[in-house]
Coordinates of C-alpha atoms in Angstrom, one line a residue:
M1093 CA 76.1 82.1 -2.3
R1094 CA 73.6 79.3 -1.8
K1095 CA 72.1 78.8 1.6
R1096 CA 73.4 76.1 3.9
S1097 CA 70.6 73.7 3.1
V1098 CA 71.4 73.9 -0.6
C1099 CA 75.1 72.9 -0.1
G1100 CA 74.1 70.2 2.3
M1101 CA 71.5 68.7 -0.1
A1102 CA 73.9 68.9 -3.0
C1103 CA 76.5 66.9 -1.1
L1104 CA 74.0 64.3 0.1
L1105 CA 72.8 63.8 -3.4
L1106 CA 76.3 63.3 -4.7
T1107 CA 77.5 61.1 -1.9
G1108 CA 74.3 59.0 -2.3
V1109 CA 75.1 58.4 -6.0
L1110 CA 78.7 57.6 -5.5
A1111 CA 79.6 54.1 -4.5
G1112 CA 82.1 55.4 -2.0
C1113 CA 82.4 57.0 1.4
G1114 CA 79.5 57.3 3.7
A1115 CA 79.2 60.4 5.9
V1116 CA 81.3 60.6 9.1
G1117 CA 81.0 62.2 12.4
G1118 CA 77.3 62.0 13.1
R1119 CA 76.1 62.4 9.5
Q1120 CA 73.8 59.6 8.2
E1121 CA 75.6 57.3 5.9
Q1122 CA 74.0 57.3 2.5
T1123 CA 75.2 55.1 -0.4
T1124 CA 73.4 54.1 -3.6
D1125 CA 74.2 51.4 -6.0
R1126 CA 75.2 53.5 -8.9
A1127 CA 74.8 50.6 -11.3
G1128 CA 71.2 50.2 -10.1
A1129 CA 70.5 54.0 -10.0
W1130 CA 71.8 54.8 -13.5
T1131 CA 71.4 51.9 -15.9
E1132 CA 71.8 52.6 -19.5
S1133 CA 68.6 51.4 -21.3
E1134 CA 68.7 49.9 -24.7
T1135 CA 66.3 51.4 -27.2
Q1136 CA 65.1 48.9 -29.8
S1137 CA 63.3 49.4 -33.1
V1138 CA 59.7 48.4 -32.3
V1139 CA 56.8 48.0 -34.8
L1140 CA 53.9 50.0 -33.4
P1141 CA 50.8 47.9 -32.9
E1142 CA 47.7 48.6 -34.8
R1143 CA 49.3 51.6 -36.6
I1144 CA 49.5 50.3 -40.2
W1145 CA 48.5 52.6 -43.1
P1146 CA 48.8 52.6 -46.8
E1147 CA 51.0 55.5 -47.9
E1148 CA 48.2 57.5 -49.4
E1149 CA 46.1 57.3 -46.2
K1150 CA 48.9 58.5 -43.8
S1151 CA 47.3 60.8 -41.3
E1152 CA 48.5 64.3 -40.2
E1153 CA 49.5 62.7 -36.9
M1154 CA 51.9 60.4 -38.8
E1155 CA 53.3 63.4 -40.8
M1156 CA 54.1 65.1 -37.5
T1157 CA 55.9 62.0 -36.1
E1158 CA 57.7 61.1 -39.3
A1159 CA 60.9 62.8 -38.2
A1160 CA 61.1 60.5 -35.2
T1161 CA 60.3 57.3 -37.1
T1162 CA 61.4 55.1 -39.9
K1163 CA 59.2 53.0 -42.3
E1164 CA 59.6 49.6 -43.8
A1165 CA 57.6 48.4 -46.9
V1166 CA 55.9 45.0 -46.5
G1167 CA 54.1 44.5 -49.8
E1168 CA 52.0 47.6 -50.2
I1169 CA 51.8 48.2 -46.5
W1170 CA 54.2 50.5 -44.6
L1171 CA 55.2 49.6 -41.1
W1172 CA 56.2 52.6 -39.0
Q1173 CA 59.0 52.0 -36.5
A1174 CA 60.4 54.0 -33.7
K1175 CA 63.9 55.2 -34.6
P1176 CA 66.6 53.9 -32.2
Q1177 CA 67.6 56.7 -30.0
P1178 CA 71.1 57.3 -28.7
P1179 CA 71.5 56.3 -25.0
K1180 CA 70.9 59.1 -22.6
K1181 CA 74.0 60.5 -21.0
D1182 CA 74.7 59.5 -17.4
P1183 CA 73.3 62.3 -15.2
L1184 CA 76.7 62.5 -13.4
E1185 CA 78.6 62.9 -16.6
A1186 CA 76.1 65.5 -17.7
L1187 CA 76.7 67.4 -14.5
L1188 CA 80.4 67.4 -15.0
D1189 CA 79.9 69.2 -18.4
D1190 CA 79.7 72.4 -16.3
P1191 CA 76.7 73.9 -18.3
Y1192 CA 76.6 77.0 -16.0
G1193 CA 80.3 77.9 -16.3
D1194 CA 81.4 77.4 -12.6
Y1195 CA 84.9 76.5 -13.6
Q1196 CA 87.3 79.5 -13.9
E1197 CA 90.9 79.5 -15.1
E1198 CA 91.8 81.8 -12.2
G1199 CA 89.9 83.1 -9.2
G1200 CA 87.6 80.2 -8.2
E1201 CA 86.2 80.2 -4.7
I1202 CA 87.4 76.6 -4.3
A1203 CA 90.9 76.1 -5.5
F1204 CA 92.7 72.8 -6.2
V1205 CA 96.5 72.9 -6.0
A1206 CA 98.1 69.8 -7.5
D1207 CA 101.7 68.5 -7.6
G1208 CA 101.6 67.8 -11.3
P1209 CA 99.0 67.2 -14.0
V1210 CA 95.4 67.3 -12.7
M1211 CA 94.0 64.8 -15.2
D1212 CA 96.6 62.2 -14.4
G1213 CA 94.4 59.1 -14.5
G1214 CA 94.9 58.6 -10.8
Y1215 CA 95.4 60.5 -7.6
N1216 CA 95.0 64.1 -8.6
E1217 CA 92.1 63.3 -11.0
A1218 CA 90.2 61.6 -8.2
I1219 CA 90.6 64.6 -5.9
Y1220 CA 89.5 67.0 -8.7
K1221 CA 86.5 64.8 -9.4
G1222 CA 85.3 65.4 -5.9
I1223 CA 85.8 69.1 -6.1
R1224 CA 84.0 69.4 -9.5
M1225 CA 81.1 67.3 -8.3
Y1226 CA 80.5 69.4 -5.2
A1227 CA 81.1 72.8 -6.8
L1228 CA 78.9 72.1 -9.9
A1229 CA 76.1 70.7 -7.8
A1230 CA 76.2 73.7 -5.3
G1231 CA 76.9 76.4 -7.9
I1232 CA 80.3 77.5 -6.5
S1233 CA 83.1 78.7 -8.7
F1234 CA 86.3 76.6 -8.7
S1235 CA 89.8 76.6 -10.3
Y1236 CA 92.9 74.5 -10.3
Y1237 CA 96.6 75.3 -10.2
S1238 CA 99.4 72.8 -10.8
T1239 CA 103.1 72.8 -10.5
D1240 CA 105.9 70.5 -11.7
A1241 CA 106.6 68.2 -8.8
A1242 CA 110.1 67.4 -10.1
V1243 CA 111.4 71.0 -9.6
A1244 CA 108.8 72.6 -7.3
D1245 CA 110.6 71.8 -4.1
M1246 CA 113.9 73.3 -5.2
A1247 CA 112.1 76.4 -6.5
G1248 CA 109.7 76.8 -3.7
G1249 CA 107.0 75.9 -6.2
F1250 CA 104.6 74.2 -3.7
Q1251 CA 104.2 77.4 -1.7
E1252 CA 104.1 79.5 -4.8
V1253 CA 101.2 77.6 -6.3
V1254 CA 99.3 78.0 -3.1
R1255 CA 100.0 81.7 -3.1
R1256 CA 98.6 81.9 -6.7
A1257 CA 95.4 80.5 -5.4
V1258 CA 95.3 82.9 -2.5
R1259 CA 96.0 85.9 -4.8
G1260 CA 93.1 84.6 -7.0
G1261 CA 90.7 85.0 -4.1
A1262 CA 90.2 81.4 -3.1
N1263 CA 88.2 80.8 0.1
V1264 CA 89.2 77.2 0.5
I1265 CA 92.2 75.5 -1.0
V1266 CA 92.4 71.8 -1.5
C1267 CA 96.0 70.5 -1.4
S1268 CA 97.0 67.2 -3.0
G1269 CA 99.4 65.1 -1.0
Y1270 CA 102.4 65.2 1.3
D1271 CA 104.3 67.7 -1.0
F1272 CA 102.1 70.5 0.4
Q1273 CA 102.7 69.7 4.0
E1274 CA 105.3 72.4 4.5
A1275 CA 103.4 75.0 2.5
V1276 CA 100.3 74.5 4.6
G1277 CA 102.4 74.5 7.8
T1278 CA 103.6 78.0 6.9
M1279 CA 100.6 79.5 5.2
Q1280 CA 98.1 78.4 7.9
E1281 CA 99.8 81.1 10.0
T1282 CA 100.3 83.8 7.3
C1283 CA 96.9 83.3 5.7
P1284 CA 94.5 82.9 8.6
D1285 CA 91.5 84.0 6.6
V1286 CA 92.0 81.2 4.0
S1287 CA 90.9 77.6 4.8
F1288 CA 92.9 74.6 3.7
L1289 CA 92.0 71.0 3.1
L1290 CA 95.1 68.9 3.1
I1291 CA 94.8 65.4 1.6
D1292 CA 97.2 62.7 2.9
G1293 CA 99.3 65.0 5.0
V1294 CA 99.6 67.2 8.1
P1295 CA 101.2 70.6 8.4
L1296 CA 105.0 70.6 8.8
S1297 CA 107.5 73.3 9.5
E1298 CA 110.2 74.2 7.0
D1299 CA 112.5 71.8 8.8
G1300 CA 110.0 68.9 8.3
E1301 CA 108.8 68.8 11.9
H1302 CA 105.1 68.4 12.8
V1303 CA 103.4 71.6 13.9
A1304 CA 99.9 72.1 15.4
I1305 CA 97.0 72.0 13.0
R1306 CA 95.3 75.4 13.1
D1307 CA 91.5 75.9 13.0
N1308 CA 91.6 77.0 9.4
V1309 CA 93.0 73.6 8.3
H1310 CA 91.4 70.2 8.0
C1311 CA 93.4 67.1 7.1
V1312 CA 92.3 63.8 5.6
A1313 CA 94.0 60.5 5.6
F1314 CA 93.0 56.9 4.6
H1315 CA 93.5 53.4 5.6
E1316 CA 95.2 52.4 2.4
E1317 CA 96.3 49.1 4.0
Q1318 CA 92.7 47.9 3.9
A1319 CA 92.4 48.5 0.2
G1320 CA 95.8 46.9 -0.5
Y1321 CA 94.8 43.9 1.6
L1322 CA 91.6 43.3 -0.3
A1323 CA 93.3 43.6 -3.7
G1324 CA 96.0 41.2 -2.7
Y1325 CA 93.6 38.7 -1.1
M1326 CA 91.3 38.7 -4.1
A1327 CA 94.2 38.2 -6.5
V1328 CA 95.3 35.0 -4.7
L1329 CA 91.7 33.7 -4.8
E1330 CA 91.7 34.4 -8.5
G1331 CA 94.7 32.0 -8.9
Y1332 CA 97.8 34.3 -9.1
R1333 CA 100.9 33.0 -7.3
R1334 CA 103.8 35.3 -8.4
F1335 CA 103.2 38.9 -7.4
G1336 CA 105.0 42.2 -7.7
F1337 CA 104.7 45.6 -6.0
I1338 CA 106.1 48.9 -7.3
G1339 CA 105.7 51.9 -5.0
G1340 CA 106.6 55.5 -5.8
R1341 CA 108.3 56.8 -2.7
E1342 CA 108.4 55.5 0.8
V1343 CA 105.7 57.8 2.1
D1344 CA 103.1 56.7 4.6
S1345 CA 100.2 56.2 2.1
V1346 CA 102.3 54.1 -0.3
L1347 CA 103.8 52.1 2.6
R1348 CA 100.3 51.3 3.9
Y1349 CA 99.1 50.2 0.4
G1350 CA 102.1 47.9 0.0
Y1351 CA 102.1 46.5 3.5
G1352 CA 98.4 45.8 3.3
Y1353 CA 98.9 44.1 0.0
L1354 CA 101.4 41.8 1.5
Q1355 CA 99.1 41.0 4.4
G1356 CA 96.2 40.2 2.1
I1357 CA 98.4 37.9 0.0
D1358 CA 99.7 36.1 3.1
D1359 CA 96.3 35.6 4.7
A1360 CA 94.7 34.2 1.5
A1361 CA 97.8 31.9 1.0
M1362 CA 97.6 30.6 4.5
E1363 CA 93.8 30.0 4.3
M1364 CA 94.3 28.0 1.0
A1365 CA 97.4 26.2 2.4
L1366 CA 99.6 27.5 -0.5
T1367 CA 103.3 27.1 -0.4
D1368 CA 104.3 28.5 -3.8
V1369 CA 103.4 32.2 -3.4
E1370 CA 106.2 34.7 -4.1
V1371 CA 106.4 38.5 -4.1
N1372 CA 108.9 41.0 -5.6
Y1373 CA 108.8 44.3 -3.8
R1374 CA 110.5 47.6 -4.4
Y1375 CA 110.2 51.4 -4.5
A1376 CA 111.0 53.4 -7.6
E1377 CA 111.9 56.6 -5.6
T1378 CA 109.8 58.6 -8.0
F1379 CA 106.2 58.9 -9.1
Q1380 CA 107.3 59.8 -12.7
P1381 CA 107.4 57.3 -15.6
S1382 CA 110.7 56.3 -17.1
E1383 CA 112.2 53.8 -19.5
E1384 CA 114.2 52.3 -16.7
I1385 CA 111.0 51.5 -14.8
R1386 CA 109.4 50.0 -17.9
E1387 CA 112.4 47.8 -18.4
M1388 CA 112.5 46.7 -14.8
I1389 CA 108.7 45.8 -14.8
Q1390 CA 109.1 44.0 -18.1
G1391 CA 111.9 42.0 -16.7
W1392 CA 109.8 40.9 -13.8
F1393 CA 107.0 39.8 -16.1
E1394 CA 109.5 37.9 -18.3
E1395 CA 110.9 36.2 -15.3
G1396 CA 107.5 34.8 -14.3
T1397 CA 105.8 37.5 -12.2
E1398 CA 102.1 37.3 -13.1
I1399 CA 100.6 40.4 -11.6
I1400 CA 102.0 43.7 -10.2
F1401 CA 100.4 46.3 -8.0
V1402 CA 101.6 49.6 -9.4
C1403 CA 101.3 52.2 -6.6
G1404 CA 102.2 55.8 -7.4
G1405 CA 101.4 58.7 -9.7
S1406 CA 102.2 58.1 -13.3
L1407 CA 104.1 54.8 -12.8
Y1408 CA 101.2 53.0 -14.4
R1409 CA 102.2 54.3 -17.8
P1410 CA 105.4 52.3 -18.2
A1411 CA 103.8 49.4 -16.4
V1412 CA 101.0 49.3 -19.0
E1413 CA 103.5 49.2 -21.8
A1414 CA 105.4 46.4 -20.1
A1415 CA 102.2 44.4 -19.4
D1416 CA 100.9 44.8 -22.9
S1417 CA 104.1 43.4 -24.4
T1418 CA 104.3 40.4 -22.0
D1419 CA 100.6 39.6 -21.4
G1420 CA 101.1 40.6 -17.7
R1421 CA 98.4 41.8 -15.4
L1422 CA 98.3 44.9 -13.1
I1423 CA 96.5 46.2 -10.1
G1424 CA 95.8 49.9 -10.2
V1425 CA 95.7 52.4 -7.3
D1426 CA 93.7 55.3 -5.8
M1427 CA 90.9 55.2 -8.3
D1428 CA 89.4 52.6 -10.7
Q1429 CA 92.1 52.4 -13.5
N1430 CA 90.4 49.6 -15.5
Q1431 CA 89.4 52.3 -18.0
L1432 CA 93.1 52.9 -18.8
S1433 CA 93.9 49.4 -20.1
D1434 CA 92.6 45.9 -20.3
C1435 CA 95.7 44.7 -18.5
F1436 CA 94.3 45.9 -15.1
L1437 CA 92.6 43.1 -13.2
T1438 CA 91.3 45.6 -10.5
S1439 CA 92.4 48.6 -8.4
A1440 CA 93.1 49.2 -4.8
V1441 CA 91.0 52.4 -4.3
K1442 CA 90.4 54.9 -1.6
G1443 CA 87.5 57.4 -1.5
L1444 CA 89.4 60.6 -2.4
D1445 CA 86.5 62.2 -4.3
D1446 CA 84.0 61.3 -1.6
A1447 CA 86.2 62.5 1.3
V1448 CA 86.6 65.8 -0.5
I1449 CA 82.8 66.2 -1.0
I1450 CA 82.2 65.4 2.7
S1451 CA 84.8 68.0 3.8
L1452 CA 83.6 70.7 1.5
D1453 CA 80.0 70.1 2.7
D1454 CA 81.2 70.6 6.3
Y1455 CA 82.9 73.9 5.3
Y1456 CA 79.9 75.4 3.6
A1457 CA 77.3 74.0 6.0
S1458 CA 79.3 75.7 8.8
G1459 CA 79.3 79.1 7.2
K1460 CA 82.5 79.0 5.2
K1461 CA 84.6 77.6 8.0
W1462 CA 85.4 74.2 9.4
S1463 CA 83.0 72.9 12.0
E1464 CA 84.4 72.1 15.5
E1465 CA 84.5 68.5 14.4
F1466 CA 86.8 69.3 11.4
A1467 CA 88.7 72.4 12.4
G1468 CA 92.3 71.6 13.3
K1469 CA 91.6 67.9 13.0
L1470 CA 92.8 64.9 11.0
T1471 CA 89.9 62.6 9.8
W1472 CA 90.6 59.0 8.8
Y1473 CA 88.6 57.1 6.2
G1474 CA 88.4 53.4 5.5
V1475 CA 86.1 50.4 5.2
E1476 CA 84.0 51.5 8.1
N1477 CA 82.7 54.4 5.9
H1478 CA 83.1 52.6 2.5
C1479 CA 86.3 54.5 1.6
A1480 CA 88.7 51.6 1.0
G1481 CA 88.4 48.5 -1.2
I1482 CA 88.3 47.5 -4.9
P1483 CA 85.8 48.9 -7.4
T1484 CA 82.6 46.9 -8.0
F1485 CA 80.3 49.4 -9.7
G1486 CA 80.8 51.4 -12.9
T1487 CA 83.6 49.1 -14.1
A1488 CA 84.1 45.7 -15.6
W1489 CA 84.4 42.9 -13.1
R1490 CA 87.5 41.1 -14.5
F1491 CA 87.8 38.3 -12.0
E1492 CA 87.0 35.0 -13.7
H1493 CA 87.3 32.5 -10.8
V1494 CA 86.0 34.5 -7.8
T1495 CA 82.7 36.3 -7.5
M1496 CA 81.6 39.7 -6.3
E1497 CA 79.6 38.0 -3.6
T1498 CA 82.8 36.5 -2.2
Y1499 CA 84.5 39.9 -2.2
Y1500 CA 81.6 41.4 -0.2
E1501 CA 81.8 38.6 2.4
I1502 CA 85.5 39.4 2.9
Y1503 CA 84.8 43.1 3.0
K1504 CA 82.1 42.7 5.7
R1505 CA 84.4 40.5 7.8
M1506 CA 86.9 43.4 7.7
K1507 CA 84.3 46.0 8.5
R1508 CA 83.1 43.9 11.5
G1509 CA 86.6 43.7 12.8
E1510 CA 87.0 39.9 12.1
I1511 CA 89.9 40.7 9.8
S1512 CA 92.6 42.9 11.2
V1513 CA 95.1 44.7 9.0
S1514 CA 98.1 46.4 10.6
D1515 CA 98.6 50.1 9.6
K1516 CA 102.2 50.3 10.9
T1517 CA 104.6 51.9 8.4
D1518 CA 107.8 51.8 10.5
V1519 CA 108.2 48.1 10.3
R1520 CA 107.6 45.5 7.6
P1521 CA 104.7 43.1 8.2
S1522 CA 105.6 39.7 9.5
I1523 CA 104.3 37.2 6.9
S1524 CA 105.0 33.7 5.8
V1525 CA 105.0 34.1 2.0
A1526 CA 108.4 34.6 0.3
V1527 CA 109.1 38.3 -0.3
E1528 CA 112.2 39.7 -2.1
Y1529 CA 112.7 43.3 -1.2
F1530 CA 114.8 45.3 -3.7

């Protein structure tokens, strides 16, 4: 295994490139403008100065470089031109190609256990991206194991998928979401030599009661309300007046996204003295796509809803279908979902990948265990460490009437504490805009 300094340097390089979370708990915050650090240069065909030869006088030097050039006849003179070269691959994308074979189908030292498809275009994919980036940079083997969330609870599938990772020899297991809370609550006791990183949850008993977090467990949570607020606020500034919110289930992270969204819409409407802002708000009670959800979203659009925040798992799939057929707009969630469809205006994102990188760096820097700062603790991430907001780098800025500079000003006000967003999930926010809860 690499030495402590190697793992630490790998993580710092990665977190520096990512436009996401800074370090927490005493580490120096390092962020880099990815767009500035990795710009894709355009190679043009250029006539080489003072390099014009008749064909019969072409030198040996030109013979050697002919494979890399093209030639164009001008009368009896040949102009030698550099061939356009394909753009170089982004170094981060090249890294994720896994040239050294660190990914293993079974038995990786770092194991990711997911509640459904890993490459889901959202939540699980963002977590897996963080695992891949850290493992590939540090030279550590990794695997992933997934289960069907629709039947796993009945069949004990969440514990079973964790057991598969344990049997495979995983040292640290990254668990995605609240579905793994009971599994970690049990297995932190039965597997004391295995370390767990639980995202968006804390250990629970089989009865669903909170239990103490043991030293082999570290938990991560996010201030989703801040990301939801910024997405809603910016959408009002852009000119939208009729909003929608579709959440998966009424779990804390989804509630924070939704309630923050409402607060952002309300604050922007109040500042602009608007009286015509309306919001449709409901939970689908599932994170899985269905025809019923598509019809419901399409109905909202047809009745005048202009933009909908789709918050949960694969719900974006029927939402995209509905938006495409009605010219509606969407707000994505968890990661930048602009790449999925042109109908996305922006996304409310949290730094899942960066939080994973920071956590894994702590684990390996401390000798394959959680440090005192992380062991048995829950760490929160938000705007104060650049882990909540809307994407500005590596994506198209699709706002037409509001600038990125305006967004940064609002973000800085929130970071300085001038804008306060409630994170309460047990009571709906008190707002002035008209909201219809379904």
